Amino acid sequence: MDEIRCCNKKRLCYSTSGRTLNTLASFFFFFISLTLAKAAAAFNVAAVPFDEGYRPLFGNGNLVRSPNGNAVRLLLDRYTGKPWRFQTNLYGNGSTSRGREERYRLWFDPSKEFHRYSILWTPNNIIFYIDEVPIREVVRSEEMGGDFPSKPMSLYATIWDASNWATNGGKYKVNYKYAPFVAEFKDLVLEGCPVNPIQEIPASVACVEKVASLVKEDYAVITPQRRAAMHKFRQRFMYYSYCYDTLRYPVPPPECVIVPSEKRRFKDTGRLKFGGSHRRQSRRRTSRSRVIPVSDDQSDM
């Protein structure tokens, strides 16, 4: 399973692996993308109406569709805080005990404007994107075995209160006087090979053409320019990586690529002290979050 999770300091979270909104079909290899509370320039992909690709898994009363059916809002009716934390993870064959988490700060406030969050999953790699910036790539290796996702998956998205465990063991609680809390999704994209998960159809037979099409798309290629942007993002905003957590993994998992500059920063714990999500700005400056271009001279990354 691939996961994107975003939480604020008080640990009100939204996630694309939760339990409220999910796809109608499972997919075997895919590119999924959604815009979450004005998006930056997006890949050349077509959005689908919510009811054509998704359904409420539960809590239908807390889901509000837009008049045109292209966006939905999820409500949590129970200290808005900052900064926001963003997490990615993946596991296969139920290997949840071997988490592959990375955590990041963001260069914008995700509650102010829409931004696009995307995952590409192919037989060879997984790429996580924010807008058009790749923030993480996991390249499949033989040593990973079944830990690399290889079974049909669905997209889940939800909002939930995780403050009973996620803030220093539950030290900070959500203050419900600020309710309702809302997560809004739009521009929903599904590209891939839809399958029936109860049918035993070899991927080599059912999905070979679709996979070949996926890996030829622009978003499947991390160009030198994008790789430089990814490196810059990770240098500035990543504050935890399992690959450098030697207390947890004395021997790094096989897919880890050890970057000397990152290793020096993280030392033995894989963790940096968590700071602010973005720099304080003068009140005279615009409140809109800055769009991060994919270039070597990204001033905000």
PDB file of C-alpha atoms in Angstrom:
ATOM      1  CA  MET A   1       0.000   0.000   0.000  1.00  0.00           C
ATOM      2  CA  ASP A   2       1.136   3.538  -0.764  1.00  0.00           C
ATOM      3  CA  GLU A   3       0.197   6.260   1.673  1.00  0.00           C
ATOM      4  CA  ILE A   4       0.142  10.034   1.864  1.00  0.00           C
ATOM      5  CA  ARG A   5      -0.732  11.600   5.187  1.00  0.00           C
ATOM      6  CA  CYS A   6      -0.844  15.251   6.214  1.00  0.00           C
ATOM      7  CA  CYS A   7      -1.344  16.404   9.804  1.00  0.00           C
ATOM      8  CA  ASN A   8      -1.170  19.691  11.615  1.00  0.00           C
ATOM      9  CA  LYS A   9       0.515  20.179  14.957  1.00  0.00           C
ATOM     10  CA  LYS A  10      -2.640  19.298  16.856  1.00  0.00           C
ATOM     11  CA  ARG A  11      -2.813  16.124  14.800  1.00  0.00           C
ATOM     12  CA  LEU A  12      -5.949  16.678  12.817  1.00  0.00           C
ATOM     13  CA  CYS A  13      -5.127  14.592   9.795  1.00  0.00           C
ATOM     14  CA  TYR A  14      -6.210  13.877   6.276  1.00  0.00           C
ATOM     15  CA  SER A  15      -4.955  10.907   4.376  1.00  0.00           C
ATOM     16  CA  THR A  16      -5.149   9.104   1.043  1.00  0.00           C
ATOM     17  CA  SER A  17      -5.144   5.760   2.790  1.00  0.00           C
ATOM     18  CA  GLY A  18      -7.979   6.373   5.220  1.00  0.00           C
ATOM     19  CA  ARG A  19     -11.513   5.053   5.357  1.00  0.00           C
ATOM     20  CA  THR A  20     -14.065   7.531   3.986  1.00  0.00           C
ATOM     21  CA  LEU A  21     -13.643   8.117   0.262  1.00  0.00           C
ATOM     22  CA  ASN A  22     -12.468   5.301  -1.980  1.00  0.00           C
ATOM     23  CA  THR A  23     -12.341   4.297  -5.626  1.00  0.00           C
ATOM     24  CA  LEU A  24     -15.085   2.179  -7.145  1.00  0.00           C
ATOM     25  CA  ALA A  25     -12.534  -0.187  -8.671  1.00  0.00           C
ATOM     26  CA  SER A  26      -9.200  -1.552  -7.591  1.00  0.00           C
ATOM     27  CA  PHE A  27      -6.215  -0.809  -9.804  1.00  0.00           C
ATOM     28  CA  PHE A  28      -3.159  -2.843 -10.677  1.00  0.00           C
ATOM     29  CA  PHE A  29      -0.487  -0.180 -11.204  1.00  0.00           C
ATOM     30  CA  PHE A  30      -1.719   3.367 -11.480  1.00  0.00           C
ATOM     31  CA  PHE A  31      -1.202   7.100 -11.447  1.00  0.00           C
ATOM     32  CA  ILE A  32      -3.604   8.699  -8.983  1.00  0.00           C
ATOM     33  CA  SER A  33      -3.849  12.387  -8.313  1.00  0.00           C
ATOM     34  CA  LEU A  34      -6.152  14.709  -6.398  1.00  0.00           C
ATOM     35  CA  THR A  35      -6.161  18.374  -5.553  1.00  0.00           C
ATOM     36  CA  LEU A  36      -6.569  19.137  -1.891  1.00  0.00           C
ATOM     37  CA  ALA A  37      -7.544  22.452  -0.316  1.00  0.00           C
ATOM     38  CA  LYS A  38      -5.930  26.765  -6.253  1.00  0.00           C
ATOM     39  CA  ALA A  39      -3.681  24.133  -7.615  1.00  0.00           C
ATOM     40  CA  ALA A  40      -0.341  24.735  -9.247  1.00  0.00           C
ATOM     41  CA  ALA A  41       0.318  23.696 -12.819  1.00  0.00           C
ATOM     42  CA  ALA A  42      -0.703  20.065 -13.127  1.00  0.00           C
ATOM     43  CA  PHE A  43       0.286  17.184 -15.347  1.00  0.00           C
ATOM     44  CA  ASN A  44      -1.655  16.772 -18.591  1.00  0.00           C
ATOM     45  CA  VAL A  45      -4.266  14.421 -17.147  1.00  0.00           C
ATOM     46  CA  ALA A  46      -8.060  14.361 -17.266  1.00  0.00           C
ATOM     47  CA  ALA A  47     -10.130  14.547 -14.085  1.00  0.00           C
ATOM     48  CA  VAL A  48     -13.147  12.304 -13.509  1.00  0.00           C
ATOM     49  CA  PRO A  49     -16.390  13.211 -11.704  1.00  0.00           C
ATOM     50  CA  PHE A  50     -16.497  11.886  -8.163  1.00  0.00           C
ATOM     51  CA  ASP A  51     -19.367   9.438  -8.691  1.00  0.00           C
ATOM     52  CA  GLU A  52     -17.698   7.923 -11.759  1.00  0.00           C
ATOM     53  CA  GLY A  53     -14.554   6.902  -9.938  1.00  0.00           C
ATOM     54  CA  TYR A  54     -15.288   7.014  -6.209  1.00  0.00           C
ATOM     55  CA  ARG A  55     -17.869   6.230  -3.561  1.00  0.00           C
ATOM     56  CA  PRO A  56     -18.279   6.968   0.145  1.00  0.00           C
ATOM     57  CA  LEU A  57     -16.997   4.026   2.152  1.00  0.00           C
ATOM     58  CA  PHE A  58     -18.803   5.184   5.278  1.00  0.00           C
ATOM     59  CA  GLY A  59     -19.867   8.454   6.876  1.00  0.00           C
ATOM     60  CA  ASN A  60     -21.851   9.543   3.822  1.00  0.00           C
ATOM     61  CA  GLY A  61     -23.513  12.236   5.917  1.00  0.00           C
ATOM     62  CA  ASN A  62     -20.140  13.933   6.339  1.00  0.00           C
ATOM     63  CA  LEU A  63     -19.428  14.061   2.608  1.00  0.00           C
ATOM     64  CA  VAL A  64     -20.665  17.061   0.603  1.00  0.00           C
ATOM     65  CA  ARG A  65     -20.549  16.961  -3.212  1.00  0.00           C
ATOM     66  CA  SER A  66     -20.067  20.122  -5.257  1.00  0.00           C
ATOM     67  CA  PRO A  67     -22.931  21.111  -7.615  1.00  0.00           C
ATOM     68  CA  ASN A  68     -20.998  19.893 -10.673  1.00  0.00           C
ATOM     69  CA  GLY A  69     -19.920  16.659  -9.009  1.00  0.00           C
ATOM     70  CA  ASN A  70     -16.220  17.302  -9.562  1.00  0.00           C
ATOM     71  CA  ALA A  71     -15.260  18.053  -5.959  1.00  0.00           C
ATOM     72  CA  VAL A  72     -16.140  16.784  -2.490  1.00  0.00           C
ATOM     73  CA  ARG A  73     -15.706  18.082   1.042  1.00  0.00           C
ATOM     74  CA  LEU A  74     -15.151  15.841   4.072  1.00  0.00           C
ATOM     75  CA  LEU A  75     -16.247  17.192   7.447  1.00  0.00           C
ATOM     76  CA  LEU A  76     -15.061  16.338  10.950  1.00  0.00           C
ATOM     77  CA  ASP A  77     -17.553  17.890  13.356  1.00  0.00           C
ATOM     78  CA  ARG A  78     -15.749  17.695  16.578  1.00  0.00           C
ATOM     79  CA  TYR A  79      -6.635  24.536  18.236  1.00  0.00           C
ATOM     80  CA  THR A  80      -6.292  24.628  14.829  1.00  0.00           C
ATOM     81  CA  GLY A  81      -2.580  24.565  14.953  1.00  0.00           C
ATOM     82  CA  LYS A  82       0.561  24.580  12.942  1.00  0.00           C
ATOM     83  CA  PRO A  83       2.892  23.512  11.556  1.00  0.00           C
ATOM     84  CA  TRP A  84       1.617  20.870   9.177  1.00  0.00           C
ATOM     85  CA  ARG A  85       3.402  17.563   8.799  1.00  0.00           C
ATOM     86  CA  PHE A  86       3.332  15.461   5.652  1.00  0.00           C
ATOM     87  CA  GLN A  87       4.055  11.729   5.635  1.00  0.00           C
ATOM     88  CA  THR A  88       4.519   9.065   2.958  1.00  0.00           C
ATOM     89  CA  ASN A  89       4.717   5.319   3.504  1.00  0.00           C
ATOM     90  CA  LEU A  90       4.430   2.060   1.572  1.00  0.00           C
ATOM     91  CA  TYR A  91       4.194  -1.629   2.317  1.00  0.00           C
ATOM     92  CA  GLY A  92       3.210  -4.856   0.598  1.00  0.00           C
ATOM     93  CA  ASN A  93       1.789  -8.194   1.732  1.00  0.00           C
ATOM     94  CA  GLY A  94       0.743  -6.721   5.059  1.00  0.00           C
ATOM     95  CA  SER A  95       4.327  -5.837   5.990  1.00  0.00           C
ATOM     96  CA  THR A  96       3.165  -3.031   8.274  1.00  0.00           C
ATOM     97  CA  SER A  97       5.748  -3.976  10.907  1.00  0.00           C
ATOM     98  CA  ARG A  98       8.440  -2.832   8.481  1.00  0.00           C
ATOM     99  CA  GLY A  99       7.256   0.708   7.945  1.00  0.00           C
ATOM    100  CA  ARG A 100       8.959   2.826   5.333  1.00  0.00           C
ATOM    101  CA  GLU A 101       7.874   6.219   6.578  1.00  0.00           C
ATOM    102  CA  GLU A 102       9.271   9.566   5.574  1.00  0.00           C
ATOM    103  CA  ARG A 103       8.023  12.834   7.056  1.00  0.00           C
ATOM    104  CA  TYR A 104       8.317  16.359   5.751  1.00  0.00           C
ATOM    105  CA  ARG A 105       7.470  19.974   6.374  1.00  0.00           C
ATOM    106  CA  LEU A 106       5.777  21.909   3.582  1.00  0.00           C
ATOM    107  CA  TRP A 107       6.722  25.207   1.970  1.00  0.00           C
ATOM    108  CA  PHE A 108       3.077  26.329   2.071  1.00  0.00           C
ATOM    109  CA  ASP A 109       0.035  26.174   4.314  1.00  0.00           C
ATOM    110  CA  PRO A 110      -2.099  23.368   2.802  1.00  0.00           C
ATOM    111  CA  SER A 111      -5.261  24.762   4.381  1.00  0.00           C
ATOM    112  CA  LYS A 112      -5.073  28.044   2.433  1.00  0.00           C
ATOM    113  CA  GLU A 113      -5.129  26.894  -1.196  1.00  0.00           C
ATOM    114  CA  PHE A 114      -5.506  23.768  -3.259  1.00  0.00           C
ATOM    115  CA  HIS A 115      -2.419  21.740  -4.110  1.00  0.00           C
ATOM    116  CA  ARG A 116      -2.101  18.530  -6.085  1.00  0.00           C
ATOM    117  CA  TYR A 117      -0.921  15.306  -4.458  1.00  0.00           C
ATOM    118  CA  SER A 118      -0.082  12.376  -6.736  1.00  0.00           C
ATOM    119  CA  ILE A 119       1.262   8.823  -6.596  1.00  0.00           C
ATOM    120  CA  LEU A 120       2.677   6.872  -9.532  1.00  0.00           C
ATOM    121  CA  TRP A 121       2.926   3.101  -9.014  1.00  0.00           C
ATOM    122  CA  THR A 122       4.530   0.907 -11.679  1.00  0.00           C
ATOM    123  CA  PRO A 123       6.143  -2.559 -11.533  1.00  0.00           C
ATOM    124  CA  ASN A 124       9.521  -0.856 -11.164  1.00  0.00           C
ATOM    125  CA  ASN A 125       9.062   2.169  -8.948  1.00  0.00           C
ATOM    126  CA  ILE A 126       6.787   4.425  -6.917  1.00  0.00           C
ATOM    127  CA  ILE A 127       6.950   8.227  -7.110  1.00  0.00           C
ATOM    128  CA  PHE A 128       5.196  10.646  -4.753  1.00  0.00           C
ATOM    129  CA  TYR A 129       4.499  14.161  -6.056  1.00  0.00           C
ATOM    130  CA  ILE A 130       3.341  17.438  -4.545  1.00  0.00           C
ATOM    131  CA  ASP A 131       2.160  19.609  -7.428  1.00  0.00           C
ATOM    132  CA  GLU A 132       4.808  18.759 -10.059  1.00  0.00           C
ATOM    133  CA  VAL A 133       7.653  18.297  -7.606  1.00  0.00           C
ATOM    134  CA  PRO A 134       8.684  14.677  -6.968  1.00  0.00           C
ATOM    135  CA  ILE A 135       9.377  14.373  -3.259  1.00  0.00           C
ATOM    136  CA  ARG A 136      10.184  10.662  -3.033  1.00  0.00           C
ATOM    137  CA  GLU A 137      11.026   7.760  -5.328  1.00  0.00           C
ATOM    138  CA  VAL A 138      11.207   4.111  -4.289  1.00  0.00           C
ATOM    139  CA  VAL A 139      12.881   1.886  -6.863  1.00  0.00           C
ATOM    140  CA  ARG A 140      11.967  -1.775  -6.670  1.00  0.00           C
ATOM    141  CA  SER A 141      14.757  -4.203  -5.862  1.00  0.00           C
ATOM    142  CA  GLU A 142      14.744  -7.996  -5.804  1.00  0.00           C
ATOM    143  CA  GLU A 143      15.705  -7.934  -2.143  1.00  0.00           C
ATOM    144  CA  MET A 144      12.420  -6.198  -1.256  1.00  0.00           C
ATOM    145  CA  GLY A 145      10.496  -9.294  -2.259  1.00  0.00           C
ATOM    146  CA  GLY A 146       6.841  -9.044  -1.306  1.00  0.00           C
ATOM    147  CA  ASP A 147       7.340  -5.788   0.568  1.00  0.00           C
ATOM    148  CA  PHE A 148       7.004  -3.918  -2.735  1.00  0.00           C
ATOM    149  CA  PRO A 149       3.263  -3.409  -3.419  1.00  0.00           C
ATOM    150  CA  SER A 150       2.192  -5.919  -6.041  1.00  0.00           C
ATOM    151  CA  LYS A 151      -1.533  -6.462  -5.497  1.00  0.00           C
ATOM    152  CA  PRO A 152      -4.518  -4.401  -6.709  1.00  0.00           C
ATOM    153  CA  MET A 153      -5.151  -1.323  -4.587  1.00  0.00           C
ATOM    154  CA  SER A 154      -7.788   1.371  -4.156  1.00  0.00           C
ATOM    155  CA  LEU A 155      -7.440   5.015  -3.234  1.00  0.00           C
ATOM    156  CA  TYR A 156      -8.846   6.003   0.149  1.00  0.00           C
ATOM    157  CA  ALA A 157      -9.093   9.553   1.452  1.00  0.00           C
ATOM    158  CA  THR A 158     -10.465  10.751   4.757  1.00  0.00           C
ATOM    159  CA  ILE A 159     -10.117  13.202   7.642  1.00  0.00           C
ATOM    160  CA  TRP A 160      -9.826  11.979  11.205  1.00  0.00           C
ATOM    161  CA  ASP A 161      -8.781  12.903  14.733  1.00  0.00           C
ATOM    162  CA  ALA A 162      -5.484  11.209  15.611  1.00  0.00           C
ATOM    163  CA  SER A 163      -4.707  13.356  18.643  1.00  0.00           C
ATOM    164  CA  ASN A 164      -5.161  10.459  21.063  1.00  0.00           C
ATOM    165  CA  TRP A 165      -1.832   8.972  19.951  1.00  0.00           C
ATOM    166  CA  ALA A 166      -0.024  11.080  17.375  1.00  0.00           C
ATOM    167  CA  THR A 167       0.986  14.143  19.396  1.00  0.00           C
ATOM    168  CA  ASN A 168       3.650  12.941  21.808  1.00  0.00           C
ATOM    169  CA  GLY A 169       1.471  10.050  22.900  1.00  0.00           C
ATOM    170  CA  GLY A 170      -1.699  12.109  22.950  1.00  0.00           C
ATOM    171  CA  LYS A 171      -0.316  15.118  24.816  1.00  0.00           C
ATOM    172  CA  TYR A 172      -2.090  17.629  22.558  1.00  0.00           C
ATOM    173  CA  LYS A 173      -5.770  17.179  21.795  1.00  0.00           C
ATOM    174  CA  VAL A 174      -7.949  18.596  19.044  1.00  0.00           C
ATOM    175  CA  ASN A 175     -10.029  21.503  20.318  1.00  0.00           C
ATOM    176  CA  TYR A 176     -13.507  20.965  18.897  1.00  0.00           C
ATOM    177  CA  LYS A 177     -14.639  24.522  19.523  1.00  0.00           C
ATOM    178  CA  TYR A 178     -12.978  25.214  16.164  1.00  0.00           C
ATOM    179  CA  ALA A 179     -15.150  22.620  14.411  1.00  0.00           C
ATOM    180  CA  PRO A 180     -16.214  21.727  11.846  1.00  0.00           C
ATOM    181  CA  PHE A 181     -12.911  20.768  10.265  1.00  0.00           C
ATOM    182  CA  VAL A 182     -13.064  20.309   6.509  1.00  0.00           C
ATOM    183  CA  ALA A 183     -10.936  18.575   3.876  1.00  0.00           C
ATOM    184  CA  GLU A 184     -11.923  19.328   0.279  1.00  0.00           C
ATOM    185  CA  PHE A 185     -10.814  17.314  -2.754  1.00  0.00           C
ATOM    186  CA  LYS A 186     -11.218  18.149  -6.445  1.00  0.00           C
ATOM    187  CA  ASP A 187      -9.668  17.388  -9.857  1.00  0.00           C
ATOM    188  CA  LEU A 188      -9.670  13.658  -9.137  1.00  0.00           C
ATOM    189  CA  VAL A 189      -7.500  11.656 -11.552  1.00  0.00           C
ATOM    190  CA  LEU A 190      -7.302   7.884 -12.018  1.00  0.00           C
ATOM    191  CA  GLU A 191      -5.002   6.416 -14.662  1.00  0.00           C
ATOM    192  CA  GLY A 192      -4.149   2.741 -14.617  1.00  0.00           C
ATOM    193  CA  CYS A 193      -5.388  -0.803 -15.054  1.00  0.00           C
ATOM    194  CA  PRO A 194      -8.738  -1.363 -13.289  1.00  0.00           C
ATOM    195  CA  VAL A 195      -9.199  -4.947 -12.135  1.00  0.00           C
ATOM    196  CA  ASN A 196     -11.611  -7.018 -10.097  1.00  0.00           C
ATOM    197  CA  PRO A 197      -9.598  -7.952  -6.994  1.00  0.00           C
ATOM    198  CA  ILE A 198     -11.399 -11.293  -6.622  1.00  0.00           C
ATOM    199  CA  GLN A 199     -10.430 -12.432 -10.110  1.00  0.00           C
ATOM    200  CA  GLU A 200      -7.101 -14.186 -10.520  1.00  0.00           C
ATOM    201  CA  ILE A 201      -5.794 -12.568 -13.714  1.00  0.00           C
ATOM    202  CA  PRO A 202      -2.021 -12.382 -14.131  1.00  0.00           C
ATOM    203  CA  ALA A 203      -0.835  -8.809 -14.499  1.00  0.00           C
ATOM    204  CA  SER A 204       1.257  -9.802 -17.502  1.00  0.00           C
ATOM    205  CA  VAL A 205      -1.966 -10.666 -19.319  1.00  0.00           C
ATOM    206  CA  ALA A 206      -4.428  -8.078 -18.053  1.00  0.00           C
ATOM    207  CA  CYS A 207      -2.327  -4.956 -17.645  1.00  0.00           C
ATOM    208  CA  VAL A 208       0.675  -5.111 -19.945  1.00  0.00           C
ATOM    209  CA  GLU A 209      -0.632  -2.473 -22.381  1.00  0.00           C
ATOM    210  CA  LYS A 210      -1.796  -0.088 -19.664  1.00  0.00           C
ATOM    211  CA  VAL A 211       1.463  -0.369 -17.754  1.00  0.00           C
ATOM    212  CA  ALA A 212       3.417   0.304 -20.949  1.00  0.00           C
ATOM    213  CA  SER A 213       1.292   3.420 -21.446  1.00  0.00           C
ATOM    214  CA  LEU A 214       1.823   4.588 -17.863  1.00  0.00           C
ATOM    215  CA  VAL A 215       5.607   4.409 -17.952  1.00  0.00           C
ATOM    216  CA  LYS A 216       5.674   6.548 -21.121  1.00  0.00           C
ATOM    217  CA  GLU A 217       3.814   9.445 -19.514  1.00  0.00           C
ATOM    218  CA  ASP A 218       5.565  12.667 -18.569  1.00  0.00           C
ATOM    219  CA  TYR A 219       4.932  12.136 -14.870  1.00  0.00           C
ATOM    220  CA  ALA A 220       6.685   8.737 -14.979  1.00  0.00           C
ATOM    221  CA  VAL A 221      10.062  10.300 -15.771  1.00  0.00           C
ATOM    222  CA  ILE A 222      12.169  12.088 -13.185  1.00  0.00           C
ATOM    223  CA  THR A 223      14.201  14.343 -15.434  1.00  0.00           C
ATOM    224  CA  PRO A 224      17.502  15.824 -14.209  1.00  0.00           C
ATOM    225  CA  GLN A 225      15.605  19.042 -13.518  1.00  0.00           C
ATOM    226  CA  ARG A 226      12.981  17.246 -11.435  1.00  0.00           C
ATOM    227  CA  ARG A 227      15.622  15.212  -9.620  1.00  0.00           C
ATOM    228  CA  ALA A 228      17.376  18.429  -8.646  1.00  0.00           C
ATOM    229  CA  ALA A 229      14.044  19.770  -7.370  1.00  0.00           C
ATOM    230  CA  MET A 230      13.472  16.561  -5.393  1.00  0.00           C
ATOM    231  CA  HIS A 231      16.943  16.755  -3.852  1.00  0.00           C
ATOM    232  CA  LYS A 232      16.346  20.375  -2.889  1.00  0.00           C
ATOM    233  CA  PHE A 233      12.984  19.540  -1.329  1.00  0.00           C
ATOM    234  CA  ARG A 234      14.411  16.667   0.687  1.00  0.00           C
ATOM    235  CA  GLN A 235      17.363  18.722   1.893  1.00  0.00           C
ATOM    236  CA  ARG A 236      15.120  21.508   3.145  1.00  0.00           C
ATOM    237  CA  PHE A 237      11.911  19.818   4.262  1.00  0.00           C
ATOM    238  CA  MET A 238      12.448  16.134   5.123  1.00  0.00           C
ATOM    239  CA  TYR A 239      12.788  15.704   8.869  1.00  0.00           C
ATOM    240  CA  TYR A 240      12.502  11.910   9.231  1.00  0.00           C
ATOM    241  CA  SER A 241      13.555   8.985   7.045  1.00  0.00           C
ATOM    242  CA  TYR A 242      13.486   5.328   8.015  1.00  0.00           C
ATOM    243  CA  CYS A 243      16.607   4.784   5.900  1.00  0.00           C
ATOM    244  CA  TYR A 244      18.701   6.702   8.443  1.00  0.00           C
ATOM    245  CA  ASP A 245      16.981   5.354  11.553  1.00  0.00           C
ATOM    246  CA  THR A 246      19.704   2.916  12.602  1.00  0.00           C
ATOM    247  CA  LEU A 247      18.044   2.361  15.974  1.00  0.00           C
ATOM    248  CA  ARG A 248      15.079   0.894  14.136  1.00  0.00           C
ATOM    249  CA  TYR A 249      16.948  -0.650  11.202  1.00  0.00           C
ATOM    250  CA  PRO A 250      20.627  -1.348  12.018  1.00  0.00           C
ATOM    251  CA  VAL A 251      20.927  -2.477   8.406  1.00  0.00           C
ATOM    252  CA  PRO A 252      19.034  -0.136   6.049  1.00  0.00           C
ATOM    253  CA  PRO A 253      16.255  -1.827   4.040  1.00  0.00           C
ATOM    254  CA  PRO A 254      17.438  -2.866   0.568  1.00  0.00           C
ATOM    255  CA  GLU A 255      15.692  -0.109  -1.383  1.00  0.00           C
ATOM    256  CA  CYS A 256      17.369   2.667   0.614  1.00  0.00           C
ATOM    257  CA  VAL A 257      19.772   4.916  -1.263  1.00  0.00           C
ATOM    258  CA  ILE A 258      22.081   6.446   1.322  1.00  0.00           C
ATOM    259  CA  VAL A 259      22.947  10.041   0.482  1.00  0.00           C
ATOM    260  CA  PRO A 260      26.046  11.124   2.463  1.00  0.00           C
ATOM    261  CA  SER A 261      24.784  14.662   3.069  1.00  0.00           C
ATOM    262  CA  GLU A 262      21.471  13.311   4.387  1.00  0.00           C
ATOM    263  CA  LYS A 263      23.188  10.723   6.562  1.00  0.00           C
ATOM    264  CA  ARG A 264      25.277  13.416   8.247  1.00  0.00           C
ATOM    265  CA  ARG A 265      22.159  15.440   9.011  1.00  0.00           C
ATOM    266  CA  PHE A 266      20.120  12.588  10.432  1.00  0.00           C
ATOM    267  CA  LYS A 267      22.917  10.834  12.330  1.00  0.00           C
ATOM    268  CA  ASP A 268      21.571   7.647  13.967  1.00  0.00           C
ATOM    269  CA  THR A 269      17.903   8.362  14.638  1.00  0.00           C
ATOM    270  CA  GLY A 270      16.685   9.322  11.178  1.00  0.00           C
ATOM    271  CA  ARG A 271      14.983  12.301  12.772  1.00  0.00           C
ATOM    272  CA  LEU A 272      15.586  16.029  12.907  1.00  0.00           C
ATOM    273  CA  LYS A 273      14.046  18.316  15.488  1.00  0.00           C
ATOM    274  CA  PHE A 274      10.764  19.454  13.994  1.00  0.00           C
ATOM    275  CA  GLY A 275      10.488  23.191  13.350  1.00  0.00           C
ATOM    276  CA  GLY A 276       8.000  25.534  11.711  1.00  0.00           C
ATOM    277  CA  SER A 277       6.245  24.543   8.531  1.00  0.00           C
ATOM    278  CA  HIS A 278       7.065  27.779   6.782  1.00  0.00           C
ATOM    279  CA  ARG A 279       8.792  31.014   7.551  1.00  0.00           C
ATOM    280  CA  ARG A 280       6.926  33.904   9.089  1.00  0.00           C
ATOM    281  CA  GLN A 281       5.909  36.488   6.551  1.00  0.00           C
ATOM    282  CA  SER A 282       5.093  40.165   6.839  1.00  0.00           C
ATOM    283  CA  ARG A 283       1.407  40.986   6.989  1.00  0.00           C
ATOM    284  CA  ARG A 284       1.928  43.233   4.006  1.00  0.00           C
ATOM    285  CA  ARG A 285       2.838  40.275   1.860  1.00  0.00           C
ATOM    286  CA  THR A 286       0.227  38.257   0.046  1.00  0.00           C
ATOM    287  CA  SER A 287      -1.298  35.388   1.991  1.00  0.00           C
ATOM    288  CA  ARG A 288      -1.337  33.114  -1.048  1.00  0.00           C
ATOM    289  CA  SER A 289       1.082  30.245  -0.883  1.00  0.00           C
ATOM    290  CA  ARG A 290       3.924  30.409  -3.334  1.00  0.00           C
ATOM    291  CA  VAL A 291       3.957  28.049  -6.304  1.00  0.00           C
ATOM    292  CA  ILE A 292       7.160  26.062  -6.418  1.00  0.00           C
ATOM    293  CA  PRO A 293       8.430  25.818 -10.016  1.00  0.00           C
ATOM    294  CA  VAL A 294      10.348  22.757 -11.101  1.00  0.00           C
ATOM    295  CA  SER A 295      13.690  24.429 -11.648  1.00  0.00           C
ATOM    296  CA  ASP A 296      17.164  24.436 -10.223  1.00  0.00           C
ATOM    297  CA  ASP A 297      16.751  27.858  -8.657  1.00  0.00           C
ATOM    298  CA  GLN A 298      13.633  27.300  -6.578  1.00  0.00           C
ATOM    299  CA  SER A 299      13.839  30.095  -4.067  1.00  0.00           C
ATOM    300  CA  ASP A 300      11.268  28.535  -1.732  1.00  0.00           C
ATOM    301  CA  MET A 301      12.632  25.036  -1.605  1.00  0.00           C
TER     302      MET A 301
END
